[in-house]
Every structure is written in C-alpha cells, then in structure tokens.
XYZ file of C-alpha atoms in Angstrom:
430
model
C 0.000 0.000 0.000
C 2.829 2.382 0.824
C 4.521 1.638 -2.490
C 1.283 2.309 -4.350
C 1.060 5.701 -2.656
C 4.699 6.401 -3.466
C 4.052 5.856 -7.180
C 1.902 9.010 -7.134
C 3.983 10.975 -4.622
C 7.599 11.700 -5.678
C 8.349 13.237 -2.266
C 7.283 10.074 -0.435
C 9.226 7.906 -2.879
C 12.361 9.995 -2.321
C 11.990 9.713 1.468
C 11.436 5.953 1.321
C 14.521 5.607 -0.871
C 16.651 7.589 1.597
C 15.348 5.702 4.631
C 15.939 2.312 3.058
C 19.456 3.319 2.042
C 20.198 4.482 5.586
C 18.918 1.194 6.966
C 20.664 -1.333 4.746
C 23.011 0.131 2.098
C 26.805 -0.116 2.294
C 28.811 3.116 2.617
C 29.440 3.569 -1.088
C 25.838 2.919 -2.082
C 24.555 5.093 0.751
C 26.715 8.060 -0.224
C 25.780 7.738 -3.885
C 22.078 7.494 -3.010
C 22.107 10.536 -0.732
C 24.232 12.542 -3.152
C 21.645 11.840 -5.820
C 18.841 12.834 -3.431
C 20.611 16.119 -2.626
C 21.004 16.841 -6.330
C 17.313 16.185 -6.961
C 16.161 18.195 -3.935
C 18.255 21.265 -4.783
C 17.372 21.309 -8.481
C 15.568 24.543 -9.374
C 14.671 24.211 -13.020
C 14.046 27.627 -14.513
C 13.092 29.517 -11.348
C 11.576 28.839 -7.924
C 9.041 31.575 -7.170
C 7.819 32.734 -3.767
C 4.973 30.194 -3.594
C 7.180 27.257 -4.569
C 10.081 28.170 -2.264
C 8.738 26.564 0.971
C 8.244 23.225 -0.781
C 11.767 23.427 -2.251
C 13.101 24.136 1.241
C 11.179 21.185 2.706
C 12.732 18.818 0.157
C 16.237 19.939 1.109
C 15.428 19.783 4.810
C 14.403 16.158 4.352
C 17.782 15.296 2.810
C 19.586 17.222 5.548
C 17.649 15.162 8.119
C 19.213 12.038 6.666
C 22.702 13.582 6.614
C 22.296 14.807 10.212
C 21.503 11.251 11.321
C 24.886 10.177 9.947
C 26.865 13.091 11.411
C 26.962 11.766 14.964
C 27.776 8.129 14.183
C 30.347 5.923 12.471
C 29.387 7.323 9.069
C 30.223 10.925 10.012
C 32.875 11.141 7.295
C 30.201 10.475 4.679
C 28.011 13.121 6.331
C 30.852 15.656 6.143
C 31.272 15.167 2.410
C 27.530 15.173 1.784
C 26.791 18.329 3.754
C 29.566 20.165 1.912
C 28.000 18.996 -1.362
C 24.591 20.203 -0.136
C 25.935 23.644 0.767
C 27.596 23.977 -2.637
C 24.363 23.014 -4.372
C 22.270 25.419 -2.283
C 24.655 28.279 -3.036
C 24.579 27.482 -6.752
C 20.783 27.702 -6.634
C 20.750 31.133 -4.986
C 20.269 32.988 -8.265
C 17.296 30.856 -9.275
C 15.012 31.238 -6.279
C 12.901 33.923 -4.637
C 14.559 34.221 -1.234
C 12.229 36.854 0.229
C 11.764 34.792 3.400
C 15.478 34.041 3.847
C 15.215 30.300 3.312
C 18.694 30.072 1.766
C 20.269 31.494 4.893
C 18.214 29.129 7.064
C 19.322 26.114 5.018
C 22.960 27.213 5.148
C 22.751 27.696 8.904
C 21.353 24.213 9.410
C 23.936 22.689 7.075
C 26.650 24.525 9.022
C 25.480 22.932 12.269
C 25.639 19.478 10.665
C 29.101 20.237 9.272
C 30.421 21.208 12.704
C 28.937 18.095 14.341
C 30.432 15.824 11.660
C 33.828 17.550 11.865
C 33.909 16.945 15.620
C 33.385 13.239 14.976
C 35.747 12.867 12.009
C 38.617 15.130 13.140
C 39.838 15.705 9.560
C 43.395 16.696 8.658
C 43.778 20.147 10.285
C 45.638 21.772 7.375
C 43.106 20.531 4.810
C 40.249 21.614 7.083
C 41.804 25.078 7.552
C 42.074 25.555 3.791
C 38.492 24.459 3.210
C 37.075 26.600 6.008
C 39.078 29.651 4.920
C 37.834 29.291 1.358
C 34.247 28.938 2.508
C 34.500 31.911 4.875
C 36.028 34.271 2.300
C 34.417 33.132 -0.957
C 30.836 32.287 -0.010
C 27.968 34.754 -0.356
C 26.664 33.435 2.969
C 28.183 33.889 6.414
C 27.774 30.251 7.478
C 31.501 29.965 8.191
C 32.120 33.512 9.452
C 34.516 33.230 12.376
C 35.457 29.720 11.292
C 38.839 29.843 13.003
C 37.050 30.455 16.315
C 34.175 28.004 15.839
C 36.478 25.159 14.732
C 39.471 26.095 16.920
C 39.487 22.875 18.949
C 39.292 20.759 15.781
C 41.925 22.787 13.903
C 44.405 22.727 16.769
C 47.702 24.596 16.606
C 48.619 23.310 13.138
C 45.289 24.149 11.546
C 45.075 27.567 13.160
C 48.584 28.420 11.981
C 47.587 27.521 8.414
C 44.367 29.540 8.692
C 46.315 32.592 9.850
C 48.918 32.128 7.090
C 46.207 31.987 4.420
C 44.567 35.143 5.794
C 47.869 37.018 5.919
C 48.828 36.058 2.353
C 45.402 37.064 1.021
C 45.504 40.318 3.007
C 48.958 41.255 1.657
C 47.852 40.432 -1.900
C 44.827 42.715 -1.640
C 46.839 45.511 -0.047
C 49.191 45.476 -3.036
C 46.341 45.888 -5.549
C 46.383 49.083 -7.674
C 43.132 50.325 -6.113
C 42.689 48.835 -2.628
C 39.875 51.327 -1.933
C 37.574 49.750 -4.550
C 34.436 48.684 -2.679
C 34.804 44.972 -3.545
C 38.435 44.881 -2.430
C 37.606 47.010 0.606
C 34.944 44.496 1.663
C 37.386 41.601 1.290
C 40.045 43.520 3.224
C 37.579 44.157 6.042
C 36.772 40.473 6.155
C 40.439 39.455 6.250
C 41.200 42.146 8.817
C 38.499 40.650 11.009
C 40.062 37.200 10.709
C 43.552 38.486 11.519
C 42.166 40.565 14.374
C 40.610 37.454 15.926
C 44.036 35.774 15.875
C 45.690 38.840 17.409
C 42.985 38.983 20.083
C 43.527 35.283 20.844
C 47.244 35.972 21.222
C 46.656 39.076 23.366
C 48.617 41.162 20.845
C 47.116 44.649 21.207
C 49.809 46.273 19.045
C 48.937 43.956 16.151
C 45.244 44.804 16.520
C 46.020 48.534 16.449
C 48.364 48.094 13.470
C 45.600 46.351 11.505
C 43.283 49.321 11.990
C 46.007 51.854 11.178
C 46.122 50.435 7.662
C 42.752 51.992 6.867
C 41.740 55.314 8.402
C 39.667 56.449 5.451
C 36.572 57.521 7.405
C 35.492 58.871 10.789
C 34.021 55.443 11.564
C 37.464 53.843 11.108
C 38.955 56.320 13.572
C 36.141 55.625 16.003
C 36.742 51.858 15.840
C 40.461 52.389 16.460
C 39.819 54.744 19.377
C 37.286 52.334 20.886
C 39.807 49.501 20.734
C 42.428 51.615 22.500
C 39.944 52.595 25.202
C 38.856 48.962 25.704
C 42.501 48.117 26.376
C 42.869 50.839 28.996
C 44.733 53.205 26.660
C 42.602 56.294 27.165
C 45.290 58.795 26.131
C 45.888 56.951 22.864
C 42.138 56.665 22.287
C 41.740 60.431 22.658
C 44.681 61.046 20.326
C 43.075 59.039 17.533
C 39.612 60.481 18.167
C 40.899 64.053 17.915
C 42.950 63.187 14.858
C 39.803 61.851 13.181
C 37.862 65.011 14.021
C 40.649 67.196 12.659
C 41.174 65.160 9.485
C 37.479 65.212 8.535
C 36.608 68.665 9.840
C 35.578 69.834 6.363
C 32.857 67.190 6.181
C 29.573 67.005 8.060
C 30.530 66.074 11.617
C 30.289 62.423 12.558
C 28.304 62.583 15.785
C 29.397 59.166 17.060
C 33.090 60.094 16.825
C 32.399 63.588 18.148
C 30.508 62.397 21.241
C 33.177 59.765 21.911
C 35.909 62.424 21.746
C 33.910 64.841 23.911
C 33.559 62.275 26.686
C 37.296 61.545 26.624
C 38.111 65.254 26.611
C 35.900 65.784 29.649
C 37.568 62.855 31.409
C 40.942 64.432 30.638
C 39.886 67.752 32.179
C 39.720 69.540 28.819
C 36.137 70.712 29.071
C 36.711 73.890 27.055
C 38.009 71.875 24.105
C 35.001 69.561 24.331
C 32.624 72.528 24.260
C 34.457 74.080 21.313
C 34.117 70.871 19.301
C 30.399 70.674 20.043
C 29.636 74.296 19.198
C 31.675 74.137 15.999
C 29.834 70.965 14.923
C 26.449 72.526 15.720
C 27.342 75.519 13.597
C 28.104 73.262 10.612
C 25.332 70.668 10.916
C 22.901 71.356 13.776
C 20.857 68.464 15.138
C 18.706 67.713 18.154
C 21.254 65.207 19.516
C 24.023 67.794 19.220
C 21.883 70.336 21.032
C 21.197 67.868 23.840
C 24.916 67.083 24.125
C 25.772 70.788 24.293
C 23.294 71.242 27.127
C 24.644 68.188 28.932
C 28.331 68.982 28.479
C 28.556 72.765 28.232
C 25.505 73.804 30.219
C 22.487 76.029 29.672
C 24.341 79.182 28.485
C 26.007 77.234 25.661
C 22.683 75.611 24.728
C 21.048 79.059 24.654
C 23.783 80.341 22.341
C 23.303 77.349 20.030
C 19.543 77.944 19.906
C 20.021 81.640 19.194
C 22.471 80.917 16.392
C 20.000 78.468 14.861
C 17.200 81.040 14.935
C 19.465 83.753 13.533
C 20.666 81.623 10.675
C 17.283 80.188 9.772
C 16.523 82.853 7.177
C 19.638 82.099 5.181
C 19.871 78.356 5.791
C 20.389 76.363 2.610
C 18.229 73.534 3.901
C 15.614 75.768 5.479
C 13.019 73.067 5.969
C 15.306 70.846 8.033
C 16.442 73.791 10.143
C 12.870 75.016 10.671
C 11.854 71.528 11.797
C 14.889 71.335 14.059
C 14.052 74.617 15.759
C 10.539 73.394 16.572
C 11.835 70.034 17.811
C 14.377 71.729 20.083
C 11.639 73.939 21.527
C 9.465 70.852 22.084
C 12.407 69.185 23.846
C 12.803 72.262 26.046
C 9.014 72.304 26.638
C 8.864 75.903 25.380
C 5.527 75.318 23.697
C 4.553 78.975 23.180
C 7.765 79.570 21.263
C 7.349 76.228 19.467
C 3.910 77.223 18.164
C 5.272 80.567 16.975
C 8.098 78.776 15.167
C 5.706 76.176 13.723
C 3.733 78.889 11.923
C 6.787 79.908 9.925
C 7.250 78.704 6.333
C 9.242 75.505 5.921
C 7.969 73.549 8.925
C 6.814 70.109 7.859
C 3.464 68.498 8.602
C 5.255 65.751 10.489
C 6.870 68.259 12.870
C 3.606 70.118 13.434
C 1.949 66.826 14.309
C 4.719 66.068 16.817
C 4.094 69.466 18.405
C 0.339 68.857 18.581
C 0.863 65.465 20.237
C 3.293 66.989 22.747
C 0.939 69.677 24.009
C -2.573 69.259 22.602
C -4.273 69.626 26.007
C -2.399 72.873 26.736
C -3.086 74.319 23.285
C -6.468 72.805 22.335
C -7.401 75.446 19.777
C -4.202 74.968 17.806
C -4.580 71.187 17.995
C -8.207 71.317 16.838
C -7.261 73.515 13.898
C -4.459 71.133 12.925
C -6.651 68.022 13.207
C -9.446 69.635 11.192
C -7.060 70.325 8.302
C -5.706 66.783 8.517
C -9.189 65.270 8.476
C -9.994 67.052 5.227
C -6.799 65.798 3.600
C -7.374 62.226 4.799
C -11.007 62.213 3.674
C -10.071 63.417 0.199
C -7.344 60.754 0.017
C -9.784 58.009 1.050
C -7.985 57.288 4.337
C -11.208 57.230 6.292
C -10.048 55.181 9.290
C -7.229 57.665 9.935
C -9.637 60.581 9.616
C -11.956 59.004 12.203
C -9.010 58.622 14.616
C -8.313 62.353 14.337
C -11.986 63.135 14.959
C -11.869 60.999 18.105
C -8.836 62.945 19.368
C -10.626 66.228 18.757
C -13.502 65.042 20.968
C -11.202 65.150 24.001
C -10.331 68.796 23.397
C -13.751 70.517 23.303
C -17.342 70.276 24.432
C -19.708 67.540 23.158
C -21.886 70.139 21.479
C -18.976 71.655 19.556
C -17.830 68.192 18.536
C -21.319 67.185 17.404
C -21.563 70.298 15.223
C -18.177 69.530 13.663
C -19.084 65.898 12.906
C -22.405 66.989 11.415
C -20.563 69.413 9.131
C -18.102 66.686 8.067
C -21.013 64.339 7.269
C -22.747 67.014 5.230
C -19.656 67.814 3.143
C -18.628 64.174 2.605
C -22.071 62.560 2.455
C -21.300 60.851 -0.870
C -18.435 58.868 0.713
C -20.480 55.924 1.982
C -17.561 54.062 3.587
C -16.605 57.204 5.491
C -20.212 57.711 6.640
C -20.350 54.129 7.859
C -17.212 54.583 9.967
C -18.514 57.861 11.402
C -21.715 56.119 12.562
C-alpha cells in the first residue's frame, strides 16, 4: 500500500529511498544514493518563485535530516562530504530562487550545524580543514563559516590555526598590493580578512597587532572611532583620545560624525579639557545642527552654551540652505525644552513640515487645544479626500477630548454634510 502511494507521490518515494538506504546500504551505495537525493532536492529548473520556495526548502530539509543522522555516528565522514555537497548546491541555486523569506540562509545555517557536528566526529586533517574553512568563509555569499577559526578552533588545533592565519595574511597582503585597494569589492574583502587576523591577534593578546591592523585603513570617521574604541577597551585612554581628535581634525571639512564627536567629547571631559570639548560641540552645531548635538551641548557645556546654540540656529534660519530641516529642528528643540509657546510661533513659519507640526500637537494638545483642533481639522480634510477614512476618524476621536460635546457634534455633522457621498466614510462615522 505504501509503495502504491509512493508511485503518485515523488516526495514520499524519495523519502522511502533515503530511509531504506540508511537502513541497509553499504557506505558507497549510501553516499551515492544521498548525493543523488541532494542533487534532486536542490534542483531549481528555470526559477523557484515565492509560492514554490517553501516546498523546495522542505525537500532539502528532508535530505539534511538524513545527513544529520549520519553526522553523529560511524558514518560521520560520509556526512561531512555530503553536507559540503549540499551547501555547494544550495549556493549554486541562490540565483534561481525567490529568497524573500530568507530560506537560503536558514538552510545554510542548518547545514553549518551538521558540518560542525560531523567535523567533531571525524577530526579531519587540520591543514586541509583550515584551507576548506578559509575558502568557505572568504568566498561564499553566505556567512555560514564567518569566524570559522574560532568556531572550529578545537578541531583545527595549533597546526590548523597556523595555516588559517597564514592563508589570511597572504590574502591580506595580496589585496593591499592591488592598484586600487579602496575599490568597494576589495575594501569588503580587506575588512573580512582584517576581522580574521584581528581574531588571531585577540587570541594571542597582541594589542599592538590589533592597532596596526586598523592603522592600515583610516579612510573615514568610523574607522577612527573603531580604532579609538579599541584603545579605550585596552585601557589606553590617552591613545584613544589622540586618535579620536585626529579623526575630528582630518574630517573637519565634512559634516561632523556625531558618534566620533561624542566619543571624543567624553574623553576630553575625562581628561579635564572641558573647554576643548565645548568648542568641538559648538563648531559641529554651527556646521550641521541636530537635536542630539543640542542635547549634548546642554549636557556637556551647560544652559548658556545651549542658549547660544539655539540663538544661532534662529538667527541663521533665514539664510539656511536647507531651510526646511532647520525650521523643523528649531521646533523640535523647543518641544524638547518644553517651550511650547515659542514652538507654536516657530511652527507657523514657512518651511515647517506636517510631520513636525503633528509632533508638536501630540506633545501639548491639552495645553493648546485650539491649535490642535485647527491642525486636526485640516488633517481630516486631507485624509477624507485621500480616502484614508479610518485615519480621519481617529483624528476626529482625538478632537472630541479637546472641546465640548456640542462643539464636537456640530463639527461631525458638518463633516457628514460635506462628505455625504463617501459611503464608507459615513459608515465609519456612525
């Protein structure tokens, strides 16, 4: 009866074939049978669309189940070869499948777990394993083997780890000698290799080597920040501040990097150089003002410095190149300071966005009900015209909390009269 069912169900037939092979086939036959099953399960044809993808994944999962059963027993060596074949096949299929749900990554992750379990059982030649893992870590489009030298350290042993490090160093030197090492593809590969070499230096406790790796690329504020953070984590606060300030100075003509700036400011304050910290903050606010910068000025330099920053923002608003952003920022700063009278005055100026006005309304609608009602009424009209009736009804409900029932009833009646042809809207209004 089962065989009759299997004649009409290729999936069942494939599973029966795998299970029977696991139960009674010799090693050679078993490996050939499962290799064939993996090939059939990973085949994509022309293209696997979104609806077909889960079924394709289930087929591969079934073959991985069989390989996983082998990984912890006497046939682990077969499992190791088969799971590597499965990963290669899955990667080859990546261009022929809709991976919107991330099934390729999930399959690679599961295959990686099986690979690690099998490797623990087999204990392959450490040099050969190092070469295979390094290739998979640096050449694959998936990060299944990211940090392979750490994950497989006990299997690789001293010999394998030495080979892994040698391969990384050779590849790193080769890329560094390229005509254009700043090309984004090469830069990505260099970052990857730097990470591998950094893990070895960290394992060895070699802080100088870790710093030297980062000194090879200081092409952005973020690179300086990473270097300074490393120095600080190793108790080298003076060196961390040196690199942080150097990064600020080197990129002072660009828009300030707030992460590097705030890091440097904290170190400057710790070093007793509060005036320098304040100067950096005020200079950055003058170039590219932001709410976070304003908050940091108030926290570090105090209220007088924050007042100066706010005054400079207001003074420069008329001539600001990006007037809309600066107008929004002024209102948001006033909201943060809870200066709502001034915020409403600023919000009436040209250039303030609808989003910012809404934030102001939500911050103080009970204190300024008339302004909030006016804002909501305008929004309701826009939403009704756009057909966003549910959103319009939400605004009407908020207005009800800000005035008398009679006033609200009159408003709703007027809305119904003007939009009476919109039956869906009328139904929601009740």
